mmCIF file of C-alpha atoms and ligand atoms in Angstrom:
data_model
loop_
_atom_site.group_PDB
_atom_site.id
_atom_site.type_symbol
_atom_site.label_atom_id
_atom_site.label_comp_id
_atom_site.label_asym_id
_atom_site.label_seq_id
_atom_site.Cartn_x
_atom_site.Cartn_y
_atom_site.Cartn_z
ATOM 1 C CA MET A 1 13.045 -14.830 14.746
ATOM 2 C CA GLU A 2 10.543 -16.736 16.844
ATOM 3 C CA LYS A 3 6.826 -16.242 16.268
ATOM 4 C CA GLY A 4 5.057 -14.091 18.807
ATOM 5 C CA ILE A 5 7.843 -11.586 19.437
ATOM 6 C CA THR A 6 6.666 -7.994 19.421
ATOM 7 C CA LEU A 7 7.063 -5.773 16.367
ATOM 8 C CA THR A 8 9.114 -3.401 18.507
ATOM 9 C CA ARG A 9 11.634 -6.146 19.312
ATOM 10 C CA PHE A 10 11.685 -7.298 15.677
ATOM 11 C CA ILE A 11 12.422 -3.733 14.512
ATOM 12 C CA ILE A 12 15.184 -3.333 17.131
ATOM 13 C CA GLU A 13 16.790 -6.625 16.050
ATOM 14 C CA GLN A 14 16.563 -5.542 12.372
ATOM 15 C CA HIS A 15 18.160 -2.201 13.313
ATOM 16 C CA ARG A 16 20.937 -4.039 15.175
ATOM 17 C CA ARG A 17 21.631 -6.083 12.021
ATOM 18 C CA ASN A 18 21.378 -3.044 9.745
ATOM 19 C CA PRO A 19 22.349 0.149 11.644
ATOM 20 C CA ASP A 20 21.555 2.485 8.770
ATOM 21 C CA LEU A 21 17.831 1.737 9.177
ATOM 22 C CA GLU A 22 17.487 4.704 11.587
ATOM 23 C CA PHE A 23 13.777 5.044 10.858
ATOM 24 C CA THR A 24 12.932 2.148 13.201
ATOM 25 C CA GLU A 25 11.535 4.519 15.873
ATOM 26 C CA LEU A 26 9.350 6.150 13.211
ATOM 27 C CA LEU A 27 8.048 2.720 12.269
ATOM 28 C CA ALA A 28 7.268 2.038 15.951
ATOM 29 C CA GLU A 29 5.315 5.322 16.180
ATOM 30 C CA LEU A 30 3.439 4.396 12.987
ATOM 31 C CA THR A 31 2.274 1.203 14.655
ATOM 32 C CA VAL A 32 0.798 3.322 17.466
ATOM 33 C CA ALA A 33 -1.228 5.160 14.822
ATOM 34 C CA GLY A 34 -2.306 1.780 13.462
ATOM 35 C CA LYS A 35 -3.593 0.694 16.867
ATOM 36 C CA ILE A 36 -5.537 3.925 17.359
ATOM 37 C CA ILE A 37 -7.089 3.697 13.879
ATOM 38 C CA ALA A 38 -7.882 0.013 14.451
ATOM 39 C CA ARG A 39 -9.790 0.969 17.596
ATOM 40 C CA GLU A 40 -11.869 3.471 15.619
ATOM 41 C CA VAL A 41 -12.469 1.017 12.771
ATOM 42 C CA ASN A 42 -13.548 -1.697 15.185
ATOM 43 C CA LYS A 43 -16.158 0.540 16.751
ATOM 44 C CA ALA A 44 -16.960 2.348 13.496
ATOM 45 C CA GLY A 45 -20.447 0.899 13.528
ATOM 46 C CA LEU A 46 -21.195 2.958 16.622
ATOM 47 C CA ALA A 47 -18.891 5.944 16.364
ATOM 48 C CA VAL A 48 -19.794 9.196 14.663
ATOM 49 C CA THR A 49 -16.892 8.443 12.332
ATOM 50 C CA MET A 50 -19.335 6.436 10.243
ATOM 51 C CA GLY A 51 -20.826 9.587 8.835
ATOM 52 C CA LEU A 52 -19.644 11.611 5.885
ATOM 53 C CA THR A 53 -17.989 14.972 6.501
ATOM 54 C CA GLY A 54 -19.934 16.431 3.634
ATOM 55 C CA ARG A 55 -16.592 17.540 2.192
ATOM 56 C CA THR A 56 -14.540 16.115 -0.676
ATOM 57 C CA ASN A 57 -10.756 15.518 -0.970
ATOM 58 C CA VAL A 58 -8.347 16.554 -3.740
ATOM 59 C CA HIS A 59 -9.759 13.816 -5.953
ATOM 60 C CA GLY A 60 -13.352 14.940 -5.544
ATOM 61 C CA GLU A 61 -14.131 11.873 -3.425
ATOM 62 C CA GLU A 62 -16.386 12.188 -0.372
ATOM 63 C CA VAL A 63 -14.151 12.353 2.706
ATOM 64 C CA GLN A 64 -15.354 9.910 5.320
ATOM 65 C CA LYS A 65 -14.756 11.014 8.890
ATOM 66 C CA LEU A 66 -12.483 8.000 9.417
ATOM 67 C CA ASP A 67 -10.251 9.240 6.576
ATOM 68 C CA GLU A 68 -9.777 12.548 8.368
ATOM 69 C CA PHE A 69 -9.347 10.891 11.746
ATOM 70 C CA ALA A 70 -6.722 8.476 10.395
ATOM 71 C CA ASN A 71 -4.894 11.272 8.566
ATOM 72 C CA ALA A 72 -4.716 13.411 11.703
ATOM 73 C CA THR A 73 -3.705 10.410 13.842
ATOM 74 C CA ILE A 74 -0.749 9.506 11.637
ATOM 75 C CA ILE A 75 0.442 13.111 11.610
ATOM 76 C CA LYS A 76 0.061 13.467 15.380
ATOM 77 C CA THR A 77 1.932 10.246 16.210
ATOM 78 C CA THR A 78 4.856 10.851 13.846
ATOM 79 C CA ASP A 79 5.476 14.591 13.348
ATOM 80 C CA HIS A 80 7.362 14.999 16.667
ATOM 81 C CA THR A 81 9.697 11.972 16.328
ATOM 82 C CA GLY A 82 12.559 14.027 14.895
ATOM 83 C CA HIS A 83 12.918 11.580 11.999
ATOM 84 C CA LEU A 84 10.792 13.430 9.437
ATOM 85 C CA ALA A 85 11.412 16.454 7.231
ATOM 86 C CA GLY A 86 7.874 16.323 5.830
ATOM 87 C CA MET A 87 4.889 14.148 4.964
ATOM 88 C CA ALA A 88 2.397 13.706 2.143
ATOM 89 C CA SER A 89 -0.971 12.038 2.286
ATOM 90 C CA GLU A 90 -3.579 11.061 -0.266
ATOM 91 C CA GLU A 91 -5.981 13.169 1.819
ATOM 92 C CA MET A 92 -3.907 16.377 1.699
ATOM 93 C CA GLU A 93 -3.486 18.499 -1.430
ATOM 94 C CA ASP A 94 0.041 19.679 -0.572
ATOM 95 C CA ILE A 95 2.970 18.321 1.399
ATOM 96 C CA TYR A 96 2.798 18.691 5.159
ATOM 97 C CA HIS A 97 5.614 20.656 6.788
ATOM 98 C CA ILE A 98 6.772 19.534 10.238
ATOM 99 C CA PRO A 99 5.902 22.381 12.697
ATOM 100 C CA ASP A 100 8.957 24.416 13.694
ATOM 101 C CA LYS A 101 8.452 23.409 17.358
ATOM 102 C CA HIS A 102 9.421 19.825 16.426
ATOM 103 C CA PRO A 103 12.921 18.613 15.429
ATOM 104 C CA ARG A 104 13.208 17.459 11.827
ATOM 105 C CA GLY A 105 15.045 14.464 10.411
ATOM 106 C CA ASP A 106 16.283 12.760 7.281
ATOM 107 C CA TYR A 107 13.148 10.928 6.158
ATOM 108 C CA ILE A 108 9.826 11.679 4.526
ATOM 109 C CA LEU A 109 6.637 9.710 5.057
ATOM 110 C CA VAL A 110 3.902 9.250 2.453
ATOM 111 C CA PHE A 111 0.652 7.485 3.235
ATOM 112 C CA ASP A 112 -2.913 6.702 2.303
ATOM 113 C CA PRO A 113 -4.558 6.923 5.728
ATOM 114 C CA VAL A 114 -7.556 4.751 4.879
ATOM 115 C CA ASP A 115 -7.591 3.047 1.509
ATOM 116 C CA GLY A 116 -10.921 1.635 0.457
ATOM 117 C CA SER A 117 -12.766 3.984 2.784
ATOM 118 C CA SER A 118 -15.958 3.559 0.762
ATOM 119 C CA ASN A 119 -16.111 0.071 2.328
ATOM 120 C CA ILE A 120 -16.276 1.422 5.895
ATOM 121 C CA ASP A 121 -20.058 1.388 6.045
ATOM 122 C CA VAL A 122 -20.409 -2.203 4.879
ATOM 123 C CA ASN A 123 -17.813 -3.664 7.245
ATOM 124 C CA VAL A 124 -15.408 -4.732 4.502
ATOM 125 C CA ASN A 125 -11.662 -4.781 5.283
ATOM 126 C CA ILE A 126 -9.905 -1.446 4.756
ATOM 127 C CA GLY A 127 -6.280 -0.475 5.145
ATOM 128 C CA THR A 128 -3.594 2.134 5.732
ATOM 129 C CA ILE A 129 -0.652 2.170 3.287
ATOM 130 C CA PHE A 130 2.646 3.884 4.138
ATOM 131 C CA SER A 131 6.086 4.396 2.656
ATOM 132 C CA ILE A 132 9.335 5.998 3.837
ATOM 133 C CA TYR A 133 12.097 7.625 1.761
ATOM 134 C CA ARG A 134 15.359 9.291 2.768
ATOM 135 C CA ARG A 135 15.005 12.957 1.889
ATOM 136 C CA LYS A 136 17.201 14.330 -0.931
ATOM 137 C CA SER A 137 16.994 18.068 -0.167
ATOM 138 C CA SER A 138 19.000 19.606 2.652
ATOM 139 C CA GLY A 139 16.987 22.688 3.686
ATOM 140 C CA SER A 140 15.074 23.025 6.949
ATOM 141 C CA HIS A 141 11.921 21.472 5.435
ATOM 142 C CA ALA A 142 11.326 18.795 2.817
ATOM 143 C CA ILE A 143 10.361 20.082 -0.631
ATOM 144 C CA LEU A 144 8.157 18.616 -3.362
ATOM 145 C CA GLU A 145 11.150 16.956 -5.081
ATOM 146 C CA ASP A 146 11.695 14.845 -1.959
ATOM 147 C CA PHE A 147 8.319 13.228 -2.625
ATOM 148 C CA LEU A 148 8.489 12.805 -6.405
ATOM 149 C CA ARG A 149 10.740 9.748 -6.198
ATOM 150 C CA PRO A 150 10.905 6.439 -8.079
ATOM 151 C CA GLY A 151 9.543 3.724 -5.809
ATOM 152 C CA ARG A 152 12.904 1.963 -6.038
ATOM 153 C CA GLU A 153 14.248 4.623 -3.612
ATOM 154 C CA GLN A 154 11.900 3.616 -0.778
ATOM 155 C CA VAL A 155 13.636 2.439 2.405
ATOM 156 C CA CYS A 156 10.458 1.040 3.973
ATOM 157 C CA ALA A 157 6.884 0.317 2.888
ATOM 158 C CA GLY A 158 3.973 -1.352 4.584
ATOM 159 C CA TYR A 159 0.274 -1.525 5.194
ATOM 160 C CA ILE A 160 -2.082 -2.137 8.084
ATOM 161 C CA ILE A 161 -5.209 -4.116 7.229
ATOM 162 C CA TYR A 162 -8.218 -3.719 9.514
ATOM 163 C CA GLY A 163 -10.272 -6.871 9.260
ATOM 164 C CA SER A 164 -11.182 -9.951 11.315
ATOM 165 C CA SER A 165 -7.850 -9.155 12.944
ATOM 166 C CA THR A 166 -5.593 -6.132 12.489
ATOM 167 C CA MET A 167 -2.370 -7.004 10.689
ATOM 168 C CA LEU A 168 0.693 -4.946 9.842
ATOM 169 C CA VAL A 169 2.833 -6.107 6.905
ATOM 170 C CA TYR A 170 6.054 -4.289 6.025
ATOM 171 C CA THR A 171 9.429 -4.485 4.334
ATOM 172 C CA SER A 172 12.596 -2.469 4.846
ATOM 173 C CA GLY A 173 14.339 -4.249 1.988
ATOM 174 C CA GLN A 174 15.057 -7.380 4.032
ATOM 175 C CA GLY A 175 12.030 -9.513 3.222
ATOM 176 C CA VAL A 176 8.336 -9.035 4.007
ATOM 177 C CA HIS A 177 7.073 -9.666 7.531
ATOM 178 C CA GLY A 178 3.567 -9.872 8.999
ATOM 179 C CA PHE A 179 2.427 -8.979 12.509
ATOM 180 C CA THR A 180 -0.974 -9.515 14.077
ATOM 181 C CA LEU A 181 -2.372 -7.152 16.703
ATOM 182 C CA ASP A 182 -3.151 -8.845 20.016
ATOM 183 C CA PRO A 183 -5.761 -6.432 21.377
ATOM 184 C CA THR A 184 -5.513 -7.902 24.865
ATOM 185 C CA ILE A 185 -1.989 -6.503 25.223
ATOM 186 C CA GLY A 186 -2.088 -3.859 22.461
ATOM 187 C CA GLU A 187 0.979 -5.263 20.721
ATOM 188 C CA PHE A 188 1.646 -6.350 17.128
ATOM 189 C CA LEU A 189 3.151 -9.857 17.375
ATOM 190 C CA LEU A 190 5.198 -11.568 14.654
ATOM 191 C CA SER A 191 2.896 -13.979 12.839
ATOM 192 C CA GLN A 192 4.558 -14.427 9.406
ATOM 193 C CA GLU A 193 8.288 -13.842 8.837
ATOM 194 C CA ASN A 194 9.678 -13.684 5.258
ATOM 195 C CA ILE A 195 6.334 -13.863 3.430
ATOM 196 C CA THR A 196 6.743 -14.995 -0.193
ATOM 197 C CA ILE A 197 4.035 -14.835 -2.868
ATOM 198 C CA PRO A 198 3.409 -17.982 -4.977
ATOM 199 C CA ARG A 199 4.965 -17.523 -8.437
ATOM 200 C CA ARG A 200 1.716 -18.455 -10.179
ATOM 201 C CA SER A 201 -1.824 -18.773 -8.901
ATOM 202 C CA ARG A 202 -5.389 -19.358 -10.072
ATOM 203 C CA TYR A 203 -6.972 -16.139 -8.803
ATOM 204 C CA TYR A 204 -7.451 -12.782 -10.471
ATOM 205 C CA SER A 205 -8.815 -9.527 -9.017
ATOM 206 C CA ALA A 206 -10.292 -6.941 -11.378
ATOM 207 C CA ASN A 207 -13.408 -4.819 -11.682
ATOM 208 C CA GLU A 208 -14.830 -6.443 -14.809
ATOM 209 C CA GLY A 209 -17.511 -3.773 -14.962
ATOM 210 C CA ASN A 210 -14.792 -1.770 -16.743
ATOM 211 C CA TYR A 211 -14.180 -4.519 -19.353
ATOM 212 C CA PRO A 212 -15.905 -2.674 -22.221
ATOM 213 C CA ARG A 213 -13.552 0.314 -21.732
ATOM 214 C CA TRP A 214 -10.340 -1.713 -21.478
ATOM 215 C CA ALA A 215 -7.805 -1.875 -24.319
ATOM 216 C CA PRO A 216 -8.303 -4.950 -26.565
ATOM 217 C CA GLU A 217 -5.034 -6.491 -25.242
ATOM 218 C CA VAL A 218 -6.316 -6.307 -21.655
ATOM 219 C CA GLN A 219 -9.659 -7.804 -22.743
ATOM 220 C CA GLN A 220 -7.735 -10.621 -24.482
ATOM 221 C CA TYR A 221 -5.778 -11.324 -21.287
ATOM 222 C CA MET A 222 -9.008 -11.451 -19.271
ATOM 223 C CA ASP A 223 -10.562 -13.806 -21.872
ATOM 224 C CA TYR A 224 -7.406 -15.961 -21.721
ATOM 225 C CA LEU A 225 -7.785 -16.385 -17.942
ATOM 226 C CA LYS A 226 -11.294 -17.796 -18.515
ATOM 227 C CA GLU A 227 -10.439 -20.279 -21.271
ATOM 228 C CA GLU A 228 -10.491 -23.970 -20.341
ATOM 229 C CA ASP A 229 -6.922 -25.271 -20.230
ATOM 230 C CA LYS A 230 -6.202 -27.698 -17.425
ATOM 231 C CA ALA A 231 -2.447 -27.759 -18.240
ATOM 232 C CA SER A 232 -2.114 -24.085 -17.341
ATOM 233 C CA GLY A 233 -4.619 -24.244 -14.478
ATOM 234 C CA ARG A 234 -7.282 -22.248 -16.302
ATOM 235 C CA PRO A 235 -9.984 -21.069 -15.942
ATOM 236 C CA TYR A 236 -8.954 -18.814 -13.050
ATOM 237 C CA SER A 237 -11.308 -17.873 -10.216
ATOM 238 C CA ALA A 238 -12.316 -14.256 -9.669
ATOM 239 C CA ARG A 239 -11.706 -12.719 -6.254
ATOM 240 C CA TYR A 240 -12.482 -8.978 -6.042
ATOM 241 C CA ILE A 241 -13.216 -7.197 -2.765
ATOM 242 C CA GLY A 242 -12.946 -3.633 -4.096
ATOM 243 C CA SER A 243 -10.542 -2.713 -1.297
ATOM 244 C CA LEU A 244 -6.969 -2.630 -2.630
ATOM 245 C CA VAL A 245 -5.242 -3.566 0.635
ATOM 246 C CA ALA A 246 -7.606 -6.522 1.170
ATOM 247 C CA ASP A 247 -7.230 -7.780 -2.415
ATOM 248 C CA PHE A 248 -3.463 -7.293 -2.271
ATOM 249 C CA HIS A 249 -3.105 -9.012 1.122
ATOM 250 C CA ARG A 250 -5.027 -12.103 -0.042
ATOM 251 C CA ASN A 251 -2.945 -12.308 -3.219
ATOM 252 C CA LEU A 252 0.297 -11.866 -1.247
ATOM 253 C CA LEU A 253 -0.524 -14.843 0.966
ATOM 254 C CA LYS A 254 -2.390 -17.101 -1.494
ATOM 255 C CA GLY A 255 -1.048 -15.913 -4.854
ATOM 256 C CA GLY A 256 -2.982 -14.081 -7.532
ATOM 257 C CA ILE A 257 -2.935 -11.139 -9.881
ATOM 258 C CA PHE A 258 -4.654 -7.780 -9.286
ATOM 259 C CA LEU A 259 -5.342 -5.540 -12.257
ATOM 260 C CA TYR A 260 -6.551 -1.969 -12.298
ATOM 261 C CA PRO A 261 -5.548 -0.986 -15.855
ATOM 262 C CA GLY A 262 -6.159 2.323 -17.551
ATOM 263 C CA ASP A 263 -9.205 2.533 -19.781
ATOM 264 C CA ALA A 264 -10.838 4.765 -22.380
ATOM 265 C CA LYS A 265 -12.297 6.988 -19.640
ATOM 266 C CA ALA A 266 -9.224 7.060 -17.362
ATOM 267 C CA PRO A 267 -6.057 6.184 -19.294
ATOM 268 C CA GLN A 268 -3.956 6.314 -16.077
ATOM 269 C CA GLY A 269 -6.407 4.111 -14.184
ATOM 270 C CA LYS A 270 -7.638 4.940 -10.690
ATOM 271 C CA LEU A 271 -4.912 4.055 -8.199
ATOM 272 C CA ARG A 272 -2.259 6.505 -6.985
ATOM 273 C CA LEU A 273 1.387 5.929 -7.808
ATOM 274 C CA ILE A 274 3.025 7.400 -4.704
ATOM 275 C CA TYR A 275 0.552 6.336 -1.974
ATOM 276 C CA GLU A 276 -0.663 2.959 -3.273
ATOM 277 C CA ALA A 277 1.216 1.446 -6.223
ATOM 278 C CA SER A 278 4.818 2.159 -5.169
ATOM 279 C CA PRO A 279 4.556 0.897 -1.563
ATOM 280 C CA LEU A 280 2.732 -2.289 -2.615
ATOM 281 C CA ALA A 281 5.189 -2.780 -5.505
ATOM 282 C CA PHE A 282 8.145 -2.607 -3.069
ATOM 283 C CA ILE A 283 6.436 -5.180 -0.836
ATOM 284 C CA VAL A 284 5.485 -7.548 -3.650
ATOM 285 C CA GLU A 285 8.979 -7.477 -5.228
ATOM 286 C CA GLN A 286 10.510 -8.207 -1.812
ATOM 287 C CA ALA A 287 8.105 -11.171 -1.588
ATOM 288 C CA GLY A 288 9.200 -12.466 -5.031
ATOM 289 C CA GLY A 289 6.271 -11.031 -6.984
ATOM 290 C CA ARG A 290 6.025 -8.379 -9.696
ATOM 291 C CA ALA A 291 4.311 -5.018 -10.185
ATOM 292 C CA SER A 292 4.039 -3.099 -13.428
ATOM 293 C CA THR A 293 1.914 -0.721 -15.449
ATOM 294 C CA GLY A 294 1.716 -3.513 -18.005
ATOM 295 C CA TRP A 295 4.618 -1.857 -19.810
ATOM 296 C CA GLN A 296 7.226 -1.110 -17.152
ATOM 297 C CA PRO A 297 7.977 -1.856 -13.495
ATOM 298 C CA ILE A 298 6.069 0.407 -11.086
ATOM 299 C CA LEU A 299 9.245 0.965 -9.052
ATOM 300 C CA ASP A 300 11.059 2.534 -12.015
ATOM 301 C CA LEU A 301 8.456 5.250 -12.635
ATOM 302 C CA GLN A 302 9.504 8.866 -11.980
ATOM 303 C CA PRO A 303 6.402 10.616 -10.533
ATOM 304 C CA GLU A 304 5.613 14.033 -12.022
ATOM 305 C CA LYS A 305 2.789 14.954 -9.628
ATOM 306 C CA LEU A 306 2.050 14.159 -5.993
ATOM 307 C CA HIS A 307 -1.396 12.635 -6.679
ATOM 308 C CA GLN A 308 -0.790 11.102 -10.058
ATOM 309 C CA ARG A 309 -2.582 7.880 -10.931
ATOM 310 C CA VAL A 310 -1.084 4.830 -12.596
ATOM 311 C CA PRO A 311 -2.340 1.584 -14.169
ATOM 312 C CA LEU A 312 -1.469 -1.227 -11.731
ATOM 313 C CA ILE A 313 -0.900 -4.913 -12.440
ATOM 314 C CA ILE A 314 0.544 -6.595 -9.348
ATOM 315 C CA GLY A 315 0.899 -10.036 -7.799
ATOM 316 C CA SER A 316 2.367 -13.453 -8.656
ATOM 317 C CA ALA A 317 5.395 -12.941 -10.904
ATOM 318 C CA GLU A 318 4.475 -15.417 -13.653
ATOM 319 C CA ASP A 319 0.893 -14.149 -13.838
ATOM 320 C CA VAL A 320 2.035 -10.521 -14.134
ATOM 321 C CA GLU A 321 4.586 -11.515 -16.802
ATOM 322 C CA THR A 322 1.837 -13.243 -18.803
ATOM 323 C CA ALA A 323 -0.384 -10.157 -18.518
ATOM 324 C CA GLU A 324 2.524 -7.958 -19.689
ATOM 325 C CA ARG A 325 3.031 -10.210 -22.736
ATOM 326 C CA PHE A 326 -0.625 -9.724 -23.732
ATOM 327 C CA ILE A 327 -0.574 -5.976 -23.065
ATOM 328 C CA THR A 328 2.647 -5.288 -24.969
ATOM 329 C CA SER A 329 1.758 -7.663 -27.842
HETATM 330 P P1 P6P B 1 -13.538 0.222 -8.182
HETATM 331 C C1 P6P B 1 -11.210 1.920 -3.105
HETATM 332 O O1 P6P B 1 -12.019 3.051 -3.390
HETATM 333 C C2 P6P B 1 -10.069 1.919 -4.118
HETATM 334 O O2 P6P B 1 -9.342 3.091 -4.062
HETATM 335 C C3 P6P B 1 -9.173 0.719 -3.876
HETATM 336 O O3 P6P B 1 -9.074 0.388 -2.531
HETATM 337 C C4 P6P B 1 -9.840 -0.368 -4.686
HETATM 338 O O4 P6P B 1 -8.939 -1.340 -5.154
HETATM 339 C C5 P6P B 1 -10.433 0.416 -5.858
HETATM 340 O O5 P6P B 1 -10.613 1.755 -5.411
HETATM 341 C C6 P6P B 1 -11.767 -0.143 -6.275
HETATM 342 O O6 P6P B 1 -12.185 0.629 -7.393
HETATM 343 O O7 P6P B 1 -13.524 1.137 -9.387
HETATM 344 O O8 P6P B 1 -13.396 -1.226 -8.570
HETATM 345 O O9 P6P B 1 -14.663 0.456 -7.220
#
């Protein structure tokens, strides 16, 4: 479709081509949340949201006011749509039940309202990550089992990145598409249709401060990336922002591999399976890339707990395959 059309029109056209994508209205409401959060992020330097709430979330991390604001905004803009039977957020310990005053629907929404929130104060790009599943249960409210799903069962996944411009990138299983917010009209406009990630690249993203705690195979892969070998385009260049959505977005467009492996201190790594790894894995596979724990595809994992963490290796397919060969050697 032609560049510059609104996200709303793009979603309607996708729905026309694929009628069983009934969550299109939900997606449209999510973009409203994205615009409201973008407004707060853009004035974060002035707003009280810059402060800390003095409270911590389920993971013991300081909850920034913007986290809470974004969490509440997403709930408020989507819980009345009649499409949802429940929600789960990285910022909420338990699943969120849709209030009885609102109609319920066949989908569940999971999201990380503001990923990388520790970067808010230093004006580094942050992002919202979301994912939609059809519910499996049939009662009046969604239950925990509706949320503990292999990522392969997602019907939609996306993120909103708040940076020099606000972009929304999503897939509903028919390619990956990027939209840029035009603040003068308050609309997300199609800027990149059918995004594909280069199969191999020369960039890697990892927090090498953890190198001493990594497994020897991961250390060997990192050493391999730095060896001189013009034929295979090595040494690679390091690009690490410390904000998953920003690192992922750059790698999606330019190619690259992002690694947050487990280590001696945290065998399951740091990133969350349901709110971060699975949505980005759906997107990257739709863009021709790959996402794994190093041992198996992220999308095949059966979550046991709502907030479980998972080692994440994601990006250009050939780079991830090479990393897997080192890790499983
Ligand atoms: P580290 C931000 O806190 C985050 O959750 C991700 O956005 C980011 O990729 C990762 O943690 C950075 O972690 O340990 O390198 O600071």
